Coordinates of C-alpha atoms in Angstrom, one line a residue:
Chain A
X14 CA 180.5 69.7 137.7
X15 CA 178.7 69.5 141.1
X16 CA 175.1 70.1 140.7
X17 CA 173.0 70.5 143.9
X18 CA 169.4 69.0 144.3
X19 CA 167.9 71.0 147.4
X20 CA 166.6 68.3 150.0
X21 CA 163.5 69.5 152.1
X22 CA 160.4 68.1 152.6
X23 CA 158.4 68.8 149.1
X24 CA 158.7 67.2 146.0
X25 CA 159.5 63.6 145.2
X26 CA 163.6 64.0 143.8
X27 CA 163.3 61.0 141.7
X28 CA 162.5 61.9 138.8
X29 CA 164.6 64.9 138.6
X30 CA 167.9 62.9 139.8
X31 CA 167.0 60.1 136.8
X32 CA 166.7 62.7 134.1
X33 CA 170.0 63.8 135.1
X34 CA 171.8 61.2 135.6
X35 CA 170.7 60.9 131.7
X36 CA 172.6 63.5 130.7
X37 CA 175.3 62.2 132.3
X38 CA 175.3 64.1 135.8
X39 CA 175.3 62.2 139.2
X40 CA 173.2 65.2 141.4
X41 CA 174.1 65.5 145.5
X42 CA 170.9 65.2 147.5
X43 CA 171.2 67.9 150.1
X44 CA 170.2 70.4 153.1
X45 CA 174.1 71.3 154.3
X46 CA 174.1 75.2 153.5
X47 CA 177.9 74.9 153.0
X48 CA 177.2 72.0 150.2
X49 CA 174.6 74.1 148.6
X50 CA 176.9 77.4 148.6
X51 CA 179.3 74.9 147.4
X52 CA 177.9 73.7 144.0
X53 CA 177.9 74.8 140.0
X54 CA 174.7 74.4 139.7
X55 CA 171.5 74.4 142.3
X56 CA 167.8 72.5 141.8
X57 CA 165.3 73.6 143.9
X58 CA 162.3 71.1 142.9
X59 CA 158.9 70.9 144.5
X60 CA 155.6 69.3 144.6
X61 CA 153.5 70.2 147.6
X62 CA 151.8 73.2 149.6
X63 CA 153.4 75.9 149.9
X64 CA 153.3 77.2 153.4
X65 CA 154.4 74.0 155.0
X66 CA 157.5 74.1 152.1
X67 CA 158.3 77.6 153.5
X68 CA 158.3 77.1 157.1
X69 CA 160.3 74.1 156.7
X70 CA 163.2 76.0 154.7
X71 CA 162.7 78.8 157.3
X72 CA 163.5 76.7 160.0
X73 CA 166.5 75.4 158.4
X74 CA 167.1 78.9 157.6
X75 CA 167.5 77.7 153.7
X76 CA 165.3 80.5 152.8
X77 CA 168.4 83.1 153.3
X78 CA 171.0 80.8 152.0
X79 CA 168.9 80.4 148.7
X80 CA 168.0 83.6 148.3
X81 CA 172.1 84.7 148.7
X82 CA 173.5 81.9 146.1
X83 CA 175.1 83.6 143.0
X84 CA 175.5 80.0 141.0
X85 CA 173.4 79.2 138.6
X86 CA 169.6 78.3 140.6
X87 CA 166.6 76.1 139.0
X88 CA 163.2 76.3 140.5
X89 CA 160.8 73.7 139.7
X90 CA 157.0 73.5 140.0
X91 CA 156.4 74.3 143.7
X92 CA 159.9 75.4 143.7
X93 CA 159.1 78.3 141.1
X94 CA 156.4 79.4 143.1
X95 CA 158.3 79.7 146.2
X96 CA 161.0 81.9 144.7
X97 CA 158.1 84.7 143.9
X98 CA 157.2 86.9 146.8
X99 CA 153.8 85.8 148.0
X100 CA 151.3 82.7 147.6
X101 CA 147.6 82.8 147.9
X102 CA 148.4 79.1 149.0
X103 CA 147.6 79.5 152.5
X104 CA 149.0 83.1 152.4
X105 CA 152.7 82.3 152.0
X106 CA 155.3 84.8 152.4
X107 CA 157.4 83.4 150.1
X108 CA 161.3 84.0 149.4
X109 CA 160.9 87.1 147.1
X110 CA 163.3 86.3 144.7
X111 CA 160.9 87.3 141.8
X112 CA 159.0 90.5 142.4
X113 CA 155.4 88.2 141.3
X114 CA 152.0 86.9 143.2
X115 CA 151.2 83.7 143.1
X116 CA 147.6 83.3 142.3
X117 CA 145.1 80.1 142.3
X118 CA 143.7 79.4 139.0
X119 CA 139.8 80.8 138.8
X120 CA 138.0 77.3 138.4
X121 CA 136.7 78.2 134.9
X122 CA 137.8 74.8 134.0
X123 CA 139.4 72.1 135.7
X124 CA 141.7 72.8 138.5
X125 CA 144.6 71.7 138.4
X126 CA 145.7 72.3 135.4
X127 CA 147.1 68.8 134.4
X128 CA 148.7 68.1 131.5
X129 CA 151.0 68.9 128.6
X130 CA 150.9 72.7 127.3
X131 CA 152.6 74.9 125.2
X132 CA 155.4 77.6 125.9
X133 CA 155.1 80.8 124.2
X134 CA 156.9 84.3 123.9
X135 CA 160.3 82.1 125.5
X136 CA 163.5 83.8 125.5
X137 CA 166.9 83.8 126.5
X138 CA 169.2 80.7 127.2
X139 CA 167.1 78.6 128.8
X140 CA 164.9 77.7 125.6
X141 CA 168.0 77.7 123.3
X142 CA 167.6 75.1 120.3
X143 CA 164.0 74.2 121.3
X144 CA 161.4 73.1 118.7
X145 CA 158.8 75.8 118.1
X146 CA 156.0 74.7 119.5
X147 CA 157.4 73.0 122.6
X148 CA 155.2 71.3 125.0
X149 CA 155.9 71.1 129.0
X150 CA 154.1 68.7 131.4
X151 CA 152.4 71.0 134.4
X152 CA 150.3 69.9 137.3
X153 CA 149.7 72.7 139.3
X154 CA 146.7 74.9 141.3
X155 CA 148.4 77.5 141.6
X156 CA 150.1 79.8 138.6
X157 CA 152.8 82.9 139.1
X158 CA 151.3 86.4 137.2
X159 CA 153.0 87.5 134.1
X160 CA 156.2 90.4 135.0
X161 CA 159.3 91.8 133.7
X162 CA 161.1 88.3 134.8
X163 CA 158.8 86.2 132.7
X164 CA 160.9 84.4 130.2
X165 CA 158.0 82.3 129.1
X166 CA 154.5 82.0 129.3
X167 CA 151.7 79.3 128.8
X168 CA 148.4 79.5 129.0
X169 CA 145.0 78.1 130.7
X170 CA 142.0 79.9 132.5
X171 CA 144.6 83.0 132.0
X172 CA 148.6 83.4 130.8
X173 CA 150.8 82.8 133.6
X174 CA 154.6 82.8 133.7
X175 CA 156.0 79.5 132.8
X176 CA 159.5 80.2 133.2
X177 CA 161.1 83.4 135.2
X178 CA 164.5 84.9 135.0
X179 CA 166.7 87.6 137.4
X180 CA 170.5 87.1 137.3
X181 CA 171.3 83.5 138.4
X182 CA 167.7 82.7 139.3
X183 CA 165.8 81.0 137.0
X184 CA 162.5 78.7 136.9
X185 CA 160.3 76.6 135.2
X186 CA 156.5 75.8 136.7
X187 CA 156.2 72.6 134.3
X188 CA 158.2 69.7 135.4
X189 CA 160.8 69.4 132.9
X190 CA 162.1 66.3 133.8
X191 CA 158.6 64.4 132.7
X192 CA 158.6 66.5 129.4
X193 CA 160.2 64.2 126.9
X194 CA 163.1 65.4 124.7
X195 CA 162.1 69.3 125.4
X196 CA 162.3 68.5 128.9
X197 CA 165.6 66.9 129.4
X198 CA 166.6 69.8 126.4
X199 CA 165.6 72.5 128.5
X200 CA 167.4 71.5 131.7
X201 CA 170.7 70.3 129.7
X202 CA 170.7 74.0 128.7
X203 CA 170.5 74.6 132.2
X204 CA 173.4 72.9 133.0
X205 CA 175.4 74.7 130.3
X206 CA 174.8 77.9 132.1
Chain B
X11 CA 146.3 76.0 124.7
X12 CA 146.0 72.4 127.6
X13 CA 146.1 69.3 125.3
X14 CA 144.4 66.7 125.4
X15 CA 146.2 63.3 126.1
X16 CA 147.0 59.6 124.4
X17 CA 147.2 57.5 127.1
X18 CA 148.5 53.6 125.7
X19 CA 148.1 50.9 128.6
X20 CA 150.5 48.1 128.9
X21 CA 149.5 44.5 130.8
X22 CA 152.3 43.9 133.1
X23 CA 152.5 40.2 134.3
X24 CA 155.6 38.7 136.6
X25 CA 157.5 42.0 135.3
X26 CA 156.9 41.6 131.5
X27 CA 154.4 42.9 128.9
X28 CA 151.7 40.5 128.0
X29 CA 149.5 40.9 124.8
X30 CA 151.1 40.1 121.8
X31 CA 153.3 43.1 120.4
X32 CA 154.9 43.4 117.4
X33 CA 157.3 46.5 117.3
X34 CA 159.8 45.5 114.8
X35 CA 161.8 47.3 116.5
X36 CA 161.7 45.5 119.3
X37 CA 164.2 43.9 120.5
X38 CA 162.1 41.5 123.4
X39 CA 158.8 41.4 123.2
X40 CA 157.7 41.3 126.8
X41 CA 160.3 44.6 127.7
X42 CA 158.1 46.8 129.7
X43 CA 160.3 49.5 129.8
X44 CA 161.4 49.4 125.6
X45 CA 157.5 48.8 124.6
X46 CA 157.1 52.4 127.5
X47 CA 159.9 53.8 125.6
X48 CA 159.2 53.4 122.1
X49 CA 155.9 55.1 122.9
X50 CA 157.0 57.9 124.5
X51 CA 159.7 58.6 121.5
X52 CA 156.1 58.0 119.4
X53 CA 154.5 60.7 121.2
X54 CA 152.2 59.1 123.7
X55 CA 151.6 61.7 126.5
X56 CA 151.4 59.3 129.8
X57 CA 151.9 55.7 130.2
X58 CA 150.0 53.3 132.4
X59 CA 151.0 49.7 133.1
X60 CA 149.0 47.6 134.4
X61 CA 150.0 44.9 136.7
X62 CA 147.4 42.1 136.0
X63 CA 148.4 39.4 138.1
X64 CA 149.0 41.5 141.3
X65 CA 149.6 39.5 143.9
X66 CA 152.0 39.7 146.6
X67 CA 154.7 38.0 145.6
X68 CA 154.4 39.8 142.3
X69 CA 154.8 43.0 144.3
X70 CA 158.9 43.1 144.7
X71 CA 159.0 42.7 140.7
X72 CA 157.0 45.5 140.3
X73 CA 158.2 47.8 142.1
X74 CA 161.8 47.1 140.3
X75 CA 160.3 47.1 137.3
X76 CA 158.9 50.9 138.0
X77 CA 163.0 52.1 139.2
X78 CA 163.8 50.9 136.0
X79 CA 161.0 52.8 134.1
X80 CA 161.5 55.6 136.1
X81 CA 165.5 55.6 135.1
X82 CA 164.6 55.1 131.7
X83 CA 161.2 56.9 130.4
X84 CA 160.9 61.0 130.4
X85 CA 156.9 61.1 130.6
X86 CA 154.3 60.4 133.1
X87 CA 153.8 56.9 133.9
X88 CA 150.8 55.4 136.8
X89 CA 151.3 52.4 138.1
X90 CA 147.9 50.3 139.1
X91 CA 147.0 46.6 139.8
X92 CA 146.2 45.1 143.5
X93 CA 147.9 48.0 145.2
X94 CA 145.5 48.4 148.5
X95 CA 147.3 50.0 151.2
X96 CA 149.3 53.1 151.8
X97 CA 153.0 51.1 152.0
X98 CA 152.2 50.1 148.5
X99 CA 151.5 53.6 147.3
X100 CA 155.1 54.8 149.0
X101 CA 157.0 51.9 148.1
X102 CA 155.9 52.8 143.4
X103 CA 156.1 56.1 144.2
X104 CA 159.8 56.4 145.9
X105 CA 160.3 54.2 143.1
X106 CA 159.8 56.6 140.4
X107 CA 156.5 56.4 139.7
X108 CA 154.1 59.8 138.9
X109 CA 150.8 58.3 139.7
X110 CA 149.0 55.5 141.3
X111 CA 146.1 54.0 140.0
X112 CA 143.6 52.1 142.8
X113 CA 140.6 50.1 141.9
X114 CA 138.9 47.1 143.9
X115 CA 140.3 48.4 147.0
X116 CA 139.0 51.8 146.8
X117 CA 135.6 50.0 146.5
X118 CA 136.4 48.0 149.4
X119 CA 137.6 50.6 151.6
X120 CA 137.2 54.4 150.3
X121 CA 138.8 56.2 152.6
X122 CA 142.0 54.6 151.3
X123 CA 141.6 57.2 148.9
X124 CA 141.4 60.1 151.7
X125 CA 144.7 58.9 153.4
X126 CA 146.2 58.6 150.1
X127 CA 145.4 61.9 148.7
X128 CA 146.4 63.0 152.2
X129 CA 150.1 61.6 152.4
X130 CA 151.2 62.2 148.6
X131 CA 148.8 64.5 147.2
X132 CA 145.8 64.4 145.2
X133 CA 147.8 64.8 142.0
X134 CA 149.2 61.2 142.1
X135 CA 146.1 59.3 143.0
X136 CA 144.2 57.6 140.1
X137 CA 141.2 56.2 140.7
X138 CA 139.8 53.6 138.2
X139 CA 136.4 52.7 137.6
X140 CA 135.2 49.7 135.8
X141 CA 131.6 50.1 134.5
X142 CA 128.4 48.1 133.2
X143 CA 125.6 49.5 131.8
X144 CA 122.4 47.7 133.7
X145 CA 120.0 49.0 131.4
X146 CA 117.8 51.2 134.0
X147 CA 121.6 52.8 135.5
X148 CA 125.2 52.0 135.2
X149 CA 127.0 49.4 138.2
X150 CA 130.7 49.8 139.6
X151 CA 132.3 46.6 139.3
X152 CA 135.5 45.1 141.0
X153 CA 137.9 42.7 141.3
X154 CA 139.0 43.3 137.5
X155 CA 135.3 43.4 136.0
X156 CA 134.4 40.1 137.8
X157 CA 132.1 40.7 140.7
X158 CA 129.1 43.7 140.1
X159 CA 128.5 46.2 143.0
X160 CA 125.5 48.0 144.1
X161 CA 127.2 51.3 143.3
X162 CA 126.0 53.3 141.5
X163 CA 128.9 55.0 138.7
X164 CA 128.1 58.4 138.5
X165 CA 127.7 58.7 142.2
X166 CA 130.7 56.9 142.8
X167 CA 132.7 59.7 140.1
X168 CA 131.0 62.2 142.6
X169 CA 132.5 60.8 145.8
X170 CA 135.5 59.6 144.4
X171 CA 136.4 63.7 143.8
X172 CA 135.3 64.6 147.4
X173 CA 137.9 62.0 148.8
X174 CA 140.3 63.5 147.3
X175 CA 141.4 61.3 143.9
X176 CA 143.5 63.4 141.4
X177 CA 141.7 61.6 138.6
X178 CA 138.9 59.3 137.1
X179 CA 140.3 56.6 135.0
X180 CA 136.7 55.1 133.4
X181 CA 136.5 51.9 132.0
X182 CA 133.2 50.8 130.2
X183 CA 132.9 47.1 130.3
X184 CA 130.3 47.3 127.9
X185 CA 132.6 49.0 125.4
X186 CA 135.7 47.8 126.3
X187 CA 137.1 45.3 123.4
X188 CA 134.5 45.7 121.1
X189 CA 136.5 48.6 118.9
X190 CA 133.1 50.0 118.8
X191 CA 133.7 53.2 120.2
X192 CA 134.2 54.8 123.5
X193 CA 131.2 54.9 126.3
X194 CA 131.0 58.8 125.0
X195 CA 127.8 59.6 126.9
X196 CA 128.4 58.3 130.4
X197 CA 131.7 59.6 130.3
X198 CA 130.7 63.3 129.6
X199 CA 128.0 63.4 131.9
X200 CA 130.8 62.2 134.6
X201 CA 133.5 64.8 133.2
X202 CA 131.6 67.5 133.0
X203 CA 130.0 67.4 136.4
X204 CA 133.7 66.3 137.7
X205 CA 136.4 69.3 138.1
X206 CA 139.3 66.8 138.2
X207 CA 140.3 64.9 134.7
X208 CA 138.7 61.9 133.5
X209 CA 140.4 59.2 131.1
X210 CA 138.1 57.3 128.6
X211 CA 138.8 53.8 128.1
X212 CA 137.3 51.2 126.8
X213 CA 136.2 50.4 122.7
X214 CA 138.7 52.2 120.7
X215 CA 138.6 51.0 117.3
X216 CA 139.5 53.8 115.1
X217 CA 140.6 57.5 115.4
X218 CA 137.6 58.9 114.8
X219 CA 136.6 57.1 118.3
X220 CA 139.0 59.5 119.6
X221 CA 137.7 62.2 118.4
X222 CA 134.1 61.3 119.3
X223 CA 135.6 60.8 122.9
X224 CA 137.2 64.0 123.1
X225 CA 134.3 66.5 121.9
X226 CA 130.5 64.3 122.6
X227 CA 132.3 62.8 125.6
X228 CA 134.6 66.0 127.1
X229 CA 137.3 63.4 128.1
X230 CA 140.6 64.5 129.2
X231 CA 142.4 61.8 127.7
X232 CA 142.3 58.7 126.2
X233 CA 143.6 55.3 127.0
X234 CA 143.9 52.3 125.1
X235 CA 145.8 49.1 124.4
X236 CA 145.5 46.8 121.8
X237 CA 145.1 49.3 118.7
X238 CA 148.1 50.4 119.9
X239 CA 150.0 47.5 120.5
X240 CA 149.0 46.0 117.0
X241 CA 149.8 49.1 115.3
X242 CA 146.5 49.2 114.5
X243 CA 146.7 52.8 114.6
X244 CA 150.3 54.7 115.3
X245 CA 150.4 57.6 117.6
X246 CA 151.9 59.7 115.6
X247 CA 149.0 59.5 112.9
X248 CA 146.3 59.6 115.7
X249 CA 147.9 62.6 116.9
X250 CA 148.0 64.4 113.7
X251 CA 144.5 63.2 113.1
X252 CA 143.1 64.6 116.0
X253 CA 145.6 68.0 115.7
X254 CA 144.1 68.2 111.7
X255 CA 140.4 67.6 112.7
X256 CA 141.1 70.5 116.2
X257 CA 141.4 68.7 118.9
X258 CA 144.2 70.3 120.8
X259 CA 147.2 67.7 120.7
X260 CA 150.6 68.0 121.4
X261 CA 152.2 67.2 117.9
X262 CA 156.2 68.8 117.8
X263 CA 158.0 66.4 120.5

């Protein structure tokens, strides 16, 4: 299987290449639109600010490749929130993959919202064979509203989306590679797609 | 519901774990990365290690010591000890590391702590504090709780968040070994003027100490070392513990 890590200039790849190369895969590091079109699978990881992310995949003109893939897609973290259609980071225009608003957490209590946290109302293949109260690891400002695509929340200040779904497109706002077992669980299912 | 996190700390010297620890499961007693990964299968939420010798040459072990964590562990680990400049920040985190923790040098020269926050993001950058209670106001000290500043702590906290740290790591020297307890009342008044995390360390002794630190003291987590390391008191009960007495843990791995 040929699984894709998306190279641009968010998000430290590290972690996310280790964890897979635990469950046995050996990712390509990449910005080629014909390697990307090529692959099984696609990652599209992130830690950062969003408008520089976008302008950067917009100037690559990754933003229209990603948005046309039909293989199975991963958004991480930033990478979640750049699939949705507009960030109140910096007023982003975002990809507008998932019909949803990025919003910045109401500093009610600490911002960001660092730490582990639990998934709720989870559904389809993604969460497949996952304990029932599983735990993610977030760091984020920033949190995608609730929609039709959600696929699983979590909570703090408000409910946001933790996961989203729409065809091949799916994402996860937690970093599930530094979530433990649940973590490396929930992208192995991931990979079975 | 966020939870709050168990943070054990491992002493790192010339690449190996120091402190006597007695895992019977363990296979070499100064593995870093076994000891990191027998807590994380325990339930610990982050790890930090510690690099208590820290000096330059030290510096090339270390950072292979973090790829091989990295490969190896599936949590959050920080990385701290003598790291003073921005190359040393790149160098752990392309290494695999989640977070860097600063010190002395942060002292020495704050706006370290602005470039930092600048190049890799807020998120990653730890700041620690060590702390002595002087009676009339609490002291920022350095160079591993040898040398006392005129800094005052909870200012310190204040301008530490302005610069741009992620988090407050808080060490009270005056608590720190004594298994007495944590330093619960400095620490709330700095976490709950603070809007980025603070983690407690310093006197652990029991688990009620935990639970003292998490409600008097509004701490975001916990660190500690040697209760853990002598299986003093396992994770997985401290967890429960907490979880039983409603402290918001993360219990189901």
């Amino acid at each position: 299987m040929n699984t894709v890590i998306i190279k641009y200039n968010a998000g430290n790849v590290v972690s996310v290449t280790n964890t897979l190369n635990r469950l046995g895969v050996n990712p390509i590091l990449s910005d080629d639109p014909e390697i990307i079109k090529g692959a099984d699978k696609v990652i599209f990881p992130g830690v950062g600010e969003a408008s520089t992310a976008m302008d950067y995949l917009r100037e690559r003109k990754l933003d229209q490749i990603i948005v046309n893939l039909k293989q199975p897609f991963l958004g991480i973290c930033l990478g979640q929130q750049l699939m949705c259609k507009y960030s109140e980071e910096n007023d982003t225009e975002c990809l507008g993959i998932f019909d949803l608003n990025v919003l910045r957490f109401k500093p009610k209590l600490k911002v960001p919202h660092m730490g582990w946290n639990r998934l709720f109302d989870t559904k389809g293949a993604l969460f497949q064979n996952l304990p029932k109260e599983a735990y993610i690891y977030f760091v984020h400002s920033y949190y995608c509203e609730i929609g039709e695509e959600t696929i699983a929340k979590s909570d703090y200040i408000n409910d946001f989306s933790a996961a989203l779904h729409k065809d091949n497109f799916y994402a996860i706002q937690g970093h599930p590679e530094k979530s433990g077992q649940v973590g490396q669980h929930l992208l192995e299912n991931f990979l079975k797609l | 519901m966020l939870t709050k996190r168990i943070i054990p700390c491992l002493d790192i010297k010339d690449g190996r774990t120091v402190k006597g620890v007695n895992f019977v499961e363990l296979r070499d007693a100064g593995d870093a990365v076994e000891q990191g990964a027998i807590y994380a299968d325990q339930g610990a939420d982050e790890l930090v290690f510690l690099d208590i010798t820290a000096t330059v040459e030290n510096r090339k072990t270390l950072v292979e010591l973090v790829r091989n964590v990295a490969r190896q562990i599936n949590i959050p680990f920080t990385v701290g000890g003598g790291i003073s400049s921005v190359q040393d920040v790149s160098a752990l985190l392309n290494a695999g590391a989640d977070k860097i923790s600063i010190n002395t040098s942060a002292v020495l020269k704050p706006e370290l702590i602005d470039e930092m926050a600048l190049q890799f993001g807020s998120q990653c950058i730890v700041v620690a504090i060590d702390t002595k209670d002087m009676g009339n106001k609490n002291i920022v000290y350095t160079h591993g709780g040898r040398k006392p500043t005129e800094i005052v702590t909870e200012q310190w906290a204040n301008e530490l968040q302005e610069r741009g740290a992620g988090e407050i790591l808080l060490t009270s020297m005056d608590h720190d070994g004594t298994k007495a307890g944590f330093a619960n009342e400095l620490t709330a008044i700095i976490s709950k003027k603070l809007h980025i995390p603070v983690i407690a360390s310093g006197g652990a002794g029991n688990m009620g100490h935990f639970y003292d630190v998490f409600t008097e003291g509004a701490a975001d987590a916990a660190l500690a070392a040697s209760i853990f390391h002598f299986k003093e008191i396992p994770i997985p009960s401290l967890k429960n513990y907490l979880h039983e007495h409603g402290i918001p843990m993360r219990t189901e791995l």
